Amino acid sequence: MEMVVACLGSPEAKASRNLEKKMSNWMKEYDKSIKLLLIGAGESGKTTIIKQMKILHIKGFSEEEKKEKALEIRRNVLESIVTLCQHLAKLGLELADSSKGGDLTRVLQCGEKCGGDPPDDLLLEVLNEDFYTSVAAVWQDDGIKATYAQQHQFQLIDCAKYFLDKVDTIRDPEFNPTAQDILNSRRMTTDIQKIEFDVQIPKKYGG
C-alpha cells in the first residue's frame, strides 16, 4: 500500500487553506445578500426593472452601453413605423396626403430589407437620411395617426409613439440616448440577465 501524506507547511496545503478561507468569506457575503428572481411574460417589465436598478444604484450606463442602446432604439423606430404602415391598408385606411405615397413605400421596403433580426451593419445602411425623412413624413400623416389610434387591433410595441415623436433627434448620427430613452427602449430577451448592487440599509433594519 502506498500512502501519500501532505505536509501542513507545503505550498499545496497553504493554497488549499487560502482557498477554503476565500470560499468561507464568499459564502458569508452570499448568505447576507437578498436575491430576487423576476419571472414574467414578454414585455411585462422585467428588463425595465433591471435598467432602473442600474440607474439608481450603479451610476447608470457607460458610453459603450449607450451606443448599444442607441442602435436598439433605432430598431424600435423601424419596427414601430413599419408595423403602422403595414396595418394602414389592413384597417381599410389610407394616407390623408397621397403625396406621401413614396415615403410609405420606402418605409415598407426598408422593413422588408431588414426583416427578422438584421445585423448591425445592414441596419445602419438601411436607416439612412432618406429613411428618417420618410418616417417623419408618414408619422405626421393623419392616416397613420388613425392607424395608431387603433393599435388595440394589432401588436405594436408600447414605446412606438415615444420614439417616433423623437425621430428628428434619433436620426442624428451622434444621438446619445438619455436614461429615459433607455428605459423606454424595447428588445426581446431570451437569456438570463443578472445584476448585482449594494444598498445601504438603516441599522434598525439590520443593515
PDB file of C-alpha atoms in Angstrom:
ATOM      1  CA  MET A   1       0.000   0.000   0.000  1.00  0.00           C
ATOM      2  CA  GLU A   2       1.297   3.413  -0.929  1.00  0.00           C
ATOM      3  CA  MET A   3       0.400   6.301   1.361  1.00  0.00           C
ATOM      4  CA  VAL A   4       0.825   9.958   0.475  1.00  0.00           C
ATOM      5  CA  VAL A   5       0.897  12.466   3.328  1.00  0.00           C
ATOM      6  CA  ALA A   6       0.811  16.189   2.609  1.00  0.00           C
ATOM      7  CA  CYS A   7       2.971  18.293   4.853  1.00  0.00           C
ATOM      8  CA  LEU A   8       0.939  21.003   6.581  1.00  0.00           C
ATOM      9  CA  GLY A   9       3.567  23.532   5.629  1.00  0.00           C
ATOM     10  CA  SER A  10       3.685  22.615   1.950  1.00  0.00           C
ATOM     11  CA  PRO A  11       2.681  25.172  -0.727  1.00  0.00           C
ATOM     12  CA  GLU A  12      -0.231  22.934  -1.764  1.00  0.00           C
ATOM     13  CA  ALA A  13      -1.656  22.819   1.752  1.00  0.00           C
ATOM     14  CA  LYS A  14      -1.279  26.563   2.154  1.00  0.00           C
ATOM     15  CA  ALA A  15      -3.052  27.209  -1.141  1.00  0.00           C
ATOM     16  CA  SER A  16      -5.854  24.865  -0.076  1.00  0.00           C
ATOM     17  CA  ARG A  17      -6.320  26.681   3.241  1.00  0.00           C
ATOM     18  CA  ASN A  18      -6.393  30.069   1.460  1.00  0.00           C
ATOM     19  CA  LEU A  19      -8.992  28.805  -0.987  1.00  0.00           C
ATOM     20  CA  GLU A  20     -11.171  27.449   1.816  1.00  0.00           C
ATOM     21  CA  LYS A  21     -10.918  30.779   3.607  1.00  0.00           C
ATOM     22  CA  LYS A  22     -11.942  32.670   0.463  1.00  0.00           C
ATOM     23  CA  MET A  23     -14.874  30.327  -0.066  1.00  0.00           C
ATOM     24  CA  SER A  24     -15.962  30.760   3.546  1.00  0.00           C
ATOM     25  CA  ASN A  25     -15.863  34.570   3.233  1.00  0.00           C
ATOM     26  CA  TRP A  26     -17.716  34.402  -0.098  1.00  0.00           C
ATOM     27  CA  MET A  27     -20.457  32.239   1.438  1.00  0.00           C
ATOM     28  CA  LYS A  28     -20.877  34.716   4.292  1.00  0.00           C
ATOM     29  CA  GLU A  29     -21.400  37.562   1.806  1.00  0.00           C
ATOM     30  CA  TYR A  30     -23.655  35.400  -0.359  1.00  0.00           C
ATOM     31  CA  ASP A  31     -25.830  34.445   2.605  1.00  0.00           C
ATOM     32  CA  LYS A  32     -26.199  38.118   3.584  1.00  0.00           C
ATOM     33  CA  SER A  33     -27.399  39.178   0.134  1.00  0.00           C
ATOM     34  CA  ILE A  34     -31.058  39.451  -0.815  1.00  0.00           C
ATOM     35  CA  LYS A  35     -31.870  37.614  -4.023  1.00  0.00           C
ATOM     36  CA  LEU A  36     -34.766  38.459  -6.314  1.00  0.00           C
ATOM     37  CA  LEU A  37     -35.881  36.346  -9.255  1.00  0.00           C
ATOM     38  CA  LEU A  38     -38.065  38.125 -11.815  1.00  0.00           C
ATOM     39  CA  ILE A  39     -40.276  35.897 -13.941  1.00  0.00           C
ATOM     40  CA  GLY A  40     -42.942  37.111 -16.335  1.00  0.00           C
ATOM     41  CA  ALA A  41     -44.297  37.168 -19.852  1.00  0.00           C
ATOM     42  CA  GLY A  42     -42.710  39.157 -22.656  1.00  0.00           C
ATOM     43  CA  GLU A  43     -42.940  42.955 -22.270  1.00  0.00           C
ATOM     44  CA  SER A  44     -44.040  42.605 -18.641  1.00  0.00           C
ATOM     45  CA  GLY A  45     -41.270  44.935 -17.452  1.00  0.00           C
ATOM     46  CA  LYS A  46     -38.547  42.590 -16.175  1.00  0.00           C
ATOM     47  CA  THR A  47     -35.730  44.214 -18.159  1.00  0.00           C
ATOM     48  CA  THR A  48     -37.064  47.677 -17.341  1.00  0.00           C
ATOM     49  CA  ILE A  49     -36.681  46.945 -13.622  1.00  0.00           C
ATOM     50  CA  ILE A  50     -33.065  45.897 -14.208  1.00  0.00           C
ATOM     51  CA  LYS A  51     -32.442  49.159 -16.092  1.00  0.00           C
ATOM     52  CA  GLN A  52     -33.980  51.158 -13.240  1.00  0.00           C
ATOM     53  CA  MET A  53     -31.785  49.426 -10.673  1.00  0.00           C
ATOM     54  CA  LYS A  54     -28.736  50.173 -12.830  1.00  0.00           C
ATOM     55  CA  ILE A  55     -29.670  53.861 -12.996  1.00  0.00           C
ATOM     56  CA  LEU A  56     -30.442  54.121  -9.282  1.00  0.00           C
ATOM     57  CA  HIS A  57     -27.658  52.012  -7.791  1.00  0.00           C
ATOM     58  CA  ILE A  58     -24.839  51.587 -10.345  1.00  0.00           C
ATOM     59  CA  LYS A  59     -24.481  55.142 -11.695  1.00  0.00           C
ATOM     60  CA  GLY A  60     -26.352  54.467 -14.909  1.00  0.00           C
ATOM     61  CA  PHE A  61     -24.935  53.341 -18.251  1.00  0.00           C
ATOM     62  CA  SER A  62     -21.449  53.591 -19.695  1.00  0.00           C
ATOM     63  CA  GLU A  63     -20.805  55.347 -23.009  1.00  0.00           C
ATOM     64  CA  GLU A  64     -20.366  51.966 -24.691  1.00  0.00           C
ATOM     65  CA  GLU A  65     -23.718  50.784 -23.330  1.00  0.00           C
ATOM     66  CA  LYS A  66     -25.355  53.988 -24.565  1.00  0.00           C
ATOM     67  CA  LYS A  67     -24.049  53.322 -28.085  1.00  0.00           C
ATOM     68  CA  GLU A  68     -25.588  49.850 -27.971  1.00  0.00           C
ATOM     69  CA  LYS A  69     -28.886  51.277 -26.725  1.00  0.00           C
ATOM     70  CA  ALA A  70     -28.895  53.933 -29.474  1.00  0.00           C
ATOM     71  CA  LEU A  71     -28.901  51.146 -32.063  1.00  0.00           C
ATOM     72  CA  GLU A  72     -31.603  49.314 -30.114  1.00  0.00           C
ATOM     73  CA  ILE A  73     -33.726  52.476 -30.164  1.00  0.00           C
ATOM     74  CA  ARG A  74     -33.282  52.817 -33.928  1.00  0.00           C
ATOM     75  CA  ARG A  75     -34.519  49.239 -34.273  1.00  0.00           C
ATOM     76  CA  ASN A  76     -37.581  50.277 -32.255  1.00  0.00           C
ATOM     77  CA  VAL A  77     -38.204  53.161 -34.671  1.00  0.00           C
ATOM     78  CA  LEU A  78     -38.005  50.817 -37.656  1.00  0.00           C
ATOM     79  CA  GLU A  79     -40.286  48.203 -36.085  1.00  0.00           C
ATOM     80  CA  SER A  80     -42.832  50.812 -34.990  1.00  0.00           C
ATOM     81  CA  ILE A  81     -43.225  52.678 -38.278  1.00  0.00           C
ATOM     82  CA  VAL A  82     -43.186  49.510 -40.416  1.00  0.00           C
ATOM     83  CA  THR A  83     -45.908  47.944 -38.248  1.00  0.00           C
ATOM     84  CA  LEU A  84     -48.080  51.064 -38.594  1.00  0.00           C
ATOM     85  CA  CYS A  85     -47.563  51.288 -42.357  1.00  0.00           C
ATOM     86  CA  GLN A  86     -48.374  47.604 -42.799  1.00  0.00           C
ATOM     87  CA  HIS A  87     -51.662  47.951 -40.913  1.00  0.00           C
ATOM     88  CA  LEU A  88     -52.773  51.130 -42.657  1.00  0.00           C
ATOM     89  CA  ALA A  89     -54.410  49.229 -45.554  1.00  0.00           C
ATOM     90  CA  LYS A  90     -55.325  46.230 -43.372  1.00  0.00           C
ATOM     91  CA  LEU A  91     -57.605  48.507 -41.367  1.00  0.00           C
ATOM     92  CA  GLY A  92     -59.162  49.940 -44.520  1.00  0.00           C
ATOM     93  CA  LEU A  93     -57.370  53.262 -44.073  1.00  0.00           C
ATOM     94  CA  GLU A  94     -55.184  55.304 -46.424  1.00  0.00           C
ATOM     95  CA  LEU A  95     -52.809  58.217 -46.240  1.00  0.00           C
ATOM     96  CA  ALA A  96     -54.514  61.568 -45.788  1.00  0.00           C
ATOM     97  CA  ASP A  97     -51.849  63.129 -48.011  1.00  0.00           C
ATOM     98  CA  SER A  98     -51.427  60.992 -51.137  1.00  0.00           C
ATOM     99  CA  SER A  99     -48.161  62.786 -51.978  1.00  0.00           C
ATOM    100  CA  LYS A 100     -46.544  60.791 -49.141  1.00  0.00           C
ATOM    101  CA  GLY A 101     -47.084  57.518 -51.002  1.00  0.00           C
ATOM    102  CA  GLY A 102     -43.401  57.356 -51.913  1.00  0.00           C
ATOM    103  CA  ASP A 103     -42.461  57.736 -48.248  1.00  0.00           C
ATOM    104  CA  LEU A 104     -44.829  54.925 -47.311  1.00  0.00           C
ATOM    105  CA  THR A 105     -43.291  52.672 -49.972  1.00  0.00           C
ATOM    106  CA  ARG A 106     -39.749  53.467 -48.803  1.00  0.00           C
ATOM    107  CA  VAL A 107     -40.602  52.583 -45.198  1.00  0.00           C
ATOM    108  CA  LEU A 108     -42.134  49.254 -46.235  1.00  0.00           C
ATOM    109  CA  GLN A 109     -39.139  48.445 -48.446  1.00  0.00           C
ATOM    110  CA  CYS A 110     -36.770  49.151 -45.547  1.00  0.00           C
ATOM    111  CA  GLY A 111     -38.870  46.822 -43.412  1.00  0.00           C
ATOM    112  CA  GLU A 112     -38.582  44.042 -45.981  1.00  0.00           C
ATOM    113  CA  LYS A 113     -34.842  44.518 -46.341  1.00  0.00           C
ATOM    114  CA  CYS A 114     -34.362  44.381 -42.575  1.00  0.00           C
ATOM    115  CA  GLY A 115     -36.822  41.557 -41.968  1.00  0.00           C
ATOM    116  CA  GLY A 116     -36.197  39.416 -38.905  1.00  0.00           C
ATOM    117  CA  ASP A 117     -33.158  40.436 -36.875  1.00  0.00           C
ATOM    118  CA  PRO A 118     -30.733  42.119 -39.312  1.00  0.00           C
ATOM    119  CA  PRO A 119     -27.036  42.546 -38.446  1.00  0.00           C
ATOM    120  CA  ASP A 120     -25.981  45.969 -37.215  1.00  0.00           C
ATOM    121  CA  ASP A 121     -24.128  46.963 -40.396  1.00  0.00           C
ATOM    122  CA  LEU A 122     -27.185  46.260 -42.589  1.00  0.00           C
ATOM    123  CA  LEU A 123     -29.433  48.160 -40.195  1.00  0.00           C
ATOM    124  CA  LEU A 124     -27.188  51.230 -40.262  1.00  0.00           C
ATOM    125  CA  GLU A 125     -27.031  51.058 -44.058  1.00  0.00           C
ATOM    126  CA  VAL A 126     -30.828  50.969 -44.414  1.00  0.00           C
ATOM    127  CA  LEU A 127     -31.616  53.551 -41.738  1.00  0.00           C
ATOM    128  CA  ASN A 128     -30.180  56.461 -43.689  1.00  0.00           C
ATOM    129  CA  GLU A 129     -31.317  60.070 -44.032  1.00  0.00           C
ATOM    130  CA  ASP A 130     -33.927  59.196 -46.680  1.00  0.00           C
ATOM    131  CA  PHE A 131     -35.437  56.627 -44.331  1.00  0.00           C
ATOM    132  CA  TYR A 132     -35.753  59.068 -41.433  1.00  0.00           C
ATOM    133  CA  THR A 133     -37.219  61.741 -43.720  1.00  0.00           C
ATOM    134  CA  SER A 134     -39.878  59.263 -44.813  1.00  0.00           C
ATOM    135  CA  VAL A 135     -40.542  58.206 -41.221  1.00  0.00           C
ATOM    136  CA  ALA A 136     -41.090  61.826 -40.160  1.00  0.00           C
ATOM    137  CA  ALA A 137     -43.406  62.399 -43.127  1.00  0.00           C
ATOM    138  CA  VAL A 138     -45.688  59.385 -42.675  1.00  0.00           C
ATOM    139  CA  TRP A 139     -45.776  59.672 -38.881  1.00  0.00           C
ATOM    140  CA  GLN A 140     -47.283  63.150 -39.216  1.00  0.00           C
ATOM    141  CA  ASP A 141     -49.935  61.914 -41.675  1.00  0.00           C
ATOM    142  CA  ASP A 142     -53.479  61.699 -40.299  1.00  0.00           C
ATOM    143  CA  GLY A 143     -53.919  58.263 -41.874  1.00  0.00           C
ATOM    144  CA  ILE A 144     -51.033  56.824 -39.842  1.00  0.00           C
ATOM    145  CA  LYS A 145     -52.292  58.680 -36.773  1.00  0.00           C
ATOM    146  CA  ALA A 146     -55.664  56.973 -37.273  1.00  0.00           C
ATOM    147  CA  THR A 147     -53.880  53.624 -37.567  1.00  0.00           C
ATOM    148  CA  TYR A 148     -52.029  54.302 -34.319  1.00  0.00           C
ATOM    149  CA  ALA A 149     -55.342  55.115 -32.622  1.00  0.00           C
ATOM    150  CA  GLN A 150     -56.492  51.567 -33.432  1.00  0.00           C
ATOM    151  CA  GLN A 151     -53.387  49.845 -32.073  1.00  0.00           C
ATOM    152  CA  HIS A 152     -55.599  47.676 -29.881  1.00  0.00           C
ATOM    153  CA  GLN A 153     -56.370  45.681 -33.040  1.00  0.00           C
ATOM    154  CA  PHE A 154     -52.750  44.687 -33.681  1.00  0.00           C
ATOM    155  CA  GLN A 155     -49.472  44.270 -31.828  1.00  0.00           C
ATOM    156  CA  LEU A 156     -47.380  47.431 -31.547  1.00  0.00           C
ATOM    157  CA  ILE A 157     -44.502  47.953 -29.129  1.00  0.00           C
ATOM    158  CA  ASP A 158     -45.508  50.330 -26.352  1.00  0.00           C
ATOM    159  CA  CYS A 159     -42.618  52.731 -26.988  1.00  0.00           C
ATOM    160  CA  ALA A 160     -43.714  53.458 -30.586  1.00  0.00           C
ATOM    161  CA  LYS A 161     -45.104  56.960 -30.036  1.00  0.00           C
ATOM    162  CA  TYR A 162     -42.323  57.935 -27.645  1.00  0.00           C
ATOM    163  CA  PHE A 163     -39.587  57.284 -30.205  1.00  0.00           C
ATOM    164  CA  LEU A 164     -41.490  58.313 -33.346  1.00  0.00           C
ATOM    165  CA  ASP A 165     -42.108  61.697 -31.722  1.00  0.00           C
ATOM    166  CA  LYS A 166     -38.315  61.962 -31.241  1.00  0.00           C
ATOM    167  CA  VAL A 167     -37.286  60.797 -34.705  1.00  0.00           C
ATOM    168  CA  ASP A 168     -35.578  64.112 -35.533  1.00  0.00           C
ATOM    169  CA  THR A 169     -33.316  63.596 -32.505  1.00  0.00           C
ATOM    170  CA  ILE A 170     -32.733  59.886 -33.095  1.00  0.00           C
ATOM    171  CA  ARG A 171     -31.724  60.400 -36.738  1.00  0.00           C
ATOM    172  CA  ASP A 172     -28.651  62.390 -35.613  1.00  0.00           C
ATOM    173  CA  PRO A 173     -25.535  60.193 -36.133  1.00  0.00           C
ATOM    174  CA  GLU A 174     -24.283  61.471 -32.761  1.00  0.00           C
ATOM    175  CA  PHE A 175     -27.535  60.584 -30.975  1.00  0.00           C
ATOM    176  CA  ASN A 176     -26.772  59.894 -27.309  1.00  0.00           C
ATOM    177  CA  PRO A 177     -29.794  58.390 -25.514  1.00  0.00           C
ATOM    178  CA  THR A 178     -30.892  59.713 -22.146  1.00  0.00           C
ATOM    179  CA  ALA A 179     -31.738  57.480 -19.204  1.00  0.00           C
ATOM    180  CA  GLN A 180     -35.427  57.957 -20.053  1.00  0.00           C
ATOM    181  CA  ASP A 181     -34.776  56.892 -23.651  1.00  0.00           C
ATOM    182  CA  ILE A 182     -33.067  53.722 -22.442  1.00  0.00           C
ATOM    183  CA  LEU A 183     -35.901  52.939 -20.055  1.00  0.00           C
ATOM    184  CA  ASN A 184     -38.353  53.196 -22.937  1.00  0.00           C
ATOM    185  CA  SER A 185     -36.328  51.071 -25.373  1.00  0.00           C
ATOM    186  CA  ARG A 186     -37.515  47.540 -26.028  1.00  0.00           C
ATOM    187  CA  ARG A 187     -35.667  44.377 -27.021  1.00  0.00           C
ATOM    188  CA  MET A 188     -36.843  40.799 -26.823  1.00  0.00           C
ATOM    189  CA  THR A 189     -34.675  38.996 -24.272  1.00  0.00           C
ATOM    190  CA  THR A 190     -34.399  35.215 -24.215  1.00  0.00           C
ATOM    191  CA  ASP A 191     -31.349  34.904 -21.996  1.00  0.00           C
ATOM    192  CA  ILE A 192     -30.976  35.179 -18.225  1.00  0.00           C
ATOM    193  CA  GLN A 193     -29.843  38.616 -17.077  1.00  0.00           C
ATOM    194  CA  LYS A 194     -28.120  39.215 -13.776  1.00  0.00           C
ATOM    195  CA  ILE A 195     -27.358  42.403 -11.895  1.00  0.00           C
ATOM    196  CA  GLU A 196     -25.688  42.943  -8.515  1.00  0.00           C
ATOM    197  CA  PHE A 197     -25.605  46.130  -6.443  1.00  0.00           C
ATOM    198  CA  ASP A 198     -25.257  47.359  -2.873  1.00  0.00           C
ATOM    199  CA  VAL A 199     -27.999  49.167  -0.987  1.00  0.00           C
ATOM    200  CA  GLN A 200     -27.434  50.890   2.335  1.00  0.00           C
ATOM    201  CA  ILE A 201     -29.931  49.665   4.934  1.00  0.00           C
ATOM    202  CA  PRO A 202     -30.554  51.522   8.236  1.00  0.00           C
ATOM    203  CA  LYS A 203     -29.160  49.745  11.303  1.00  0.00           C
ATOM    204  CA  LYS A 204     -32.642  49.462  12.827  1.00  0.00           C
ATOM    205  CA  TYR A 205     -33.497  47.146   9.932  1.00  0.00           C
ATOM    206  CA  GLY A 206     -30.368  45.060  10.384  1.00  0.00           C
ATOM    207  CA  GLY A 207     -28.081  46.953   7.982  1.00  0.00           C
TER     208      GLY A 207
END
